[in-house]
XYZ file of C-alpha atoms in Angstrom:
145
model
C 91.506 86.340 -16.314
C 92.713 83.293 -18.229
C 90.093 80.620 -18.850
C 91.194 76.989 -19.044
C 88.920 74.437 -20.710
C 88.442 71.363 -18.506
C 86.736 68.158 -19.607
C 85.889 65.520 -17.036
C 85.732 61.799 -17.665
C 82.169 60.441 -17.602
C 80.879 60.090 -14.020
C 83.785 62.169 -12.649
C 82.110 65.595 -12.596
C 82.301 65.597 -8.774
C 86.119 65.522 -9.038
C 86.380 68.854 -10.922
C 89.590 70.669 -9.804
C 88.831 73.392 -7.272
C 90.571 75.724 -4.848
C 89.732 75.277 -1.165
C 89.986 79.062 -0.664
C 89.623 81.892 -3.186
C 93.183 83.127 -2.624
C 94.863 79.683 -2.832
C 97.579 79.307 -5.470
C 96.626 75.757 -6.440
C 93.634 73.691 -7.494
C 93.118 70.388 -5.677
C 93.333 67.242 -7.784
C 91.370 64.185 -6.629
C 91.729 60.482 -7.259
C 89.107 58.941 -9.551
C 89.850 55.442 -8.237
C 90.107 53.668 -4.916
C 93.531 52.052 -4.753
C 96.475 51.120 -2.554
C 99.829 52.914 -2.769
C 102.387 50.233 -1.849
C 105.440 51.094 0.236
C 108.519 51.999 -1.821
C 106.678 52.163 -5.155
C 105.504 54.796 -7.622
C 101.838 54.505 -8.575
C 99.954 56.409 -11.270
C 96.753 57.804 -9.777
C 94.179 58.925 -12.381
C 92.122 62.102 -11.827
C 89.453 62.055 -14.545
C 90.657 65.530 -15.620
C 91.484 66.512 -19.208
C 92.458 70.085 -20.024
C 93.227 72.477 -22.821
C 95.896 74.928 -21.737
C 96.488 77.974 -23.927
C 99.829 78.280 -25.693
C 102.347 79.928 -23.357
C 100.983 78.231 -20.223
C 101.780 75.082 -18.253
C 100.202 73.276 -15.328
C 102.477 72.166 -12.496
C 101.356 69.203 -10.379
C 102.780 69.357 -6.857
C 102.565 67.296 -3.660
C 100.137 68.134 -0.874
C 101.986 69.166 2.276
C 99.635 67.302 4.638
C 100.111 63.991 2.805
C 103.871 64.526 2.826
C 104.063 65.361 6.534
C 101.532 62.874 7.901
C 102.014 59.921 5.529
C 105.371 60.384 3.740
C 103.665 60.583 0.335
C 105.185 62.653 -2.430
C 105.175 62.914 -6.210
C 107.941 61.123 -8.066
C 108.359 63.841 -10.694
C 107.652 66.888 -8.604
C 106.636 69.222 -9.945
C 105.090 67.355 -12.834
C 104.644 69.523 -15.919
C 101.585 69.420 -18.147
C 102.314 71.094 -21.491
C 99.782 73.131 -23.455
C 99.645 70.545 -26.249
C 98.778 67.583 -23.970
C 95.154 66.434 -24.127
C 95.288 63.169 -22.188
C 94.064 62.473 -18.680
C 95.976 64.177 -15.889
C 97.673 61.470 -13.860
C 99.567 61.917 -10.605
C 102.658 59.760 -10.021
C 102.646 59.230 -6.253
C 105.444 57.625 -4.235
C 104.926 56.089 -0.808
C 107.966 56.656 1.434
C 105.943 55.614 4.492
C 106.253 52.434 6.582
C 102.977 50.900 5.374
C 100.702 50.761 2.363
C 98.463 53.807 1.992
C 94.816 53.584 0.918
C 93.529 56.229 -1.487
C 89.768 56.475 -1.896
C 87.898 57.903 -4.859
C 87.553 61.640 -4.281
C 90.591 61.990 -1.983
C 92.687 65.093 -2.607
C 96.017 63.701 -3.813
C 97.908 66.643 -5.326
C 97.639 70.303 -6.210
C 97.880 71.961 -9.602
C 99.206 75.453 -10.321
C 98.619 77.088 -13.707
C 101.622 79.205 -14.757
C 102.260 81.648 -17.566
C 105.581 80.920 -19.221
C 108.029 83.687 -20.112
C 109.054 84.111 -23.737
C 112.616 82.757 -23.614
C 115.354 82.485 -26.221
C 118.431 80.362 -25.472
C 121.592 81.968 -26.862
C 124.834 80.074 -27.453
C 127.906 81.964 -26.142
C 131.620 81.191 -25.853
C 131.870 82.264 -22.180
C 129.522 83.081 -19.304
C 129.913 86.130 -17.071
C 131.306 85.598 -13.570
C 129.305 85.504 -10.325
C 129.983 85.295 -6.590
C 128.806 81.688 -6.548
C 130.667 80.543 -9.624
C 130.449 76.794 -10.229
C 129.597 75.885 -6.613
C 126.520 73.692 -6.226
C 125.059 70.626 -4.556
C 125.441 71.827 -0.971
C 128.404 74.139 -1.523
C 126.640 77.328 -0.336
C 128.082 78.399 3.012
C 130.956 75.870 2.958
C 134.530 76.993 2.717
């Protein structure tokens, strides 16, 4: 088991990231402030969470499906990546696609965070890539002739 050091902002201990169920993939992140998410705007929502990820790991911040479906809320940079060397507060950049402003209260679950082990990767410069069935097709080209 990998242990991740978490430090909470003063008076934010009740917002400690947690899984709703033992077998969930993600930890819930909660807002540390009460605020309004205006329509058509990105808003940085603070969580009160600071972390120390081990080298070779990242945290991915992802939208919550219920907020997306019911209120058209998503994350502008989804998934957001938190690198192992970052020690600042975890912030969630939320975007309101909905028809009206959305109120976030302190303690509301606003996003989910997955901790991932990164593969050891080396990028190699080559003169030519091998062929594939797909080739250079992209951006909706799959299945079109």
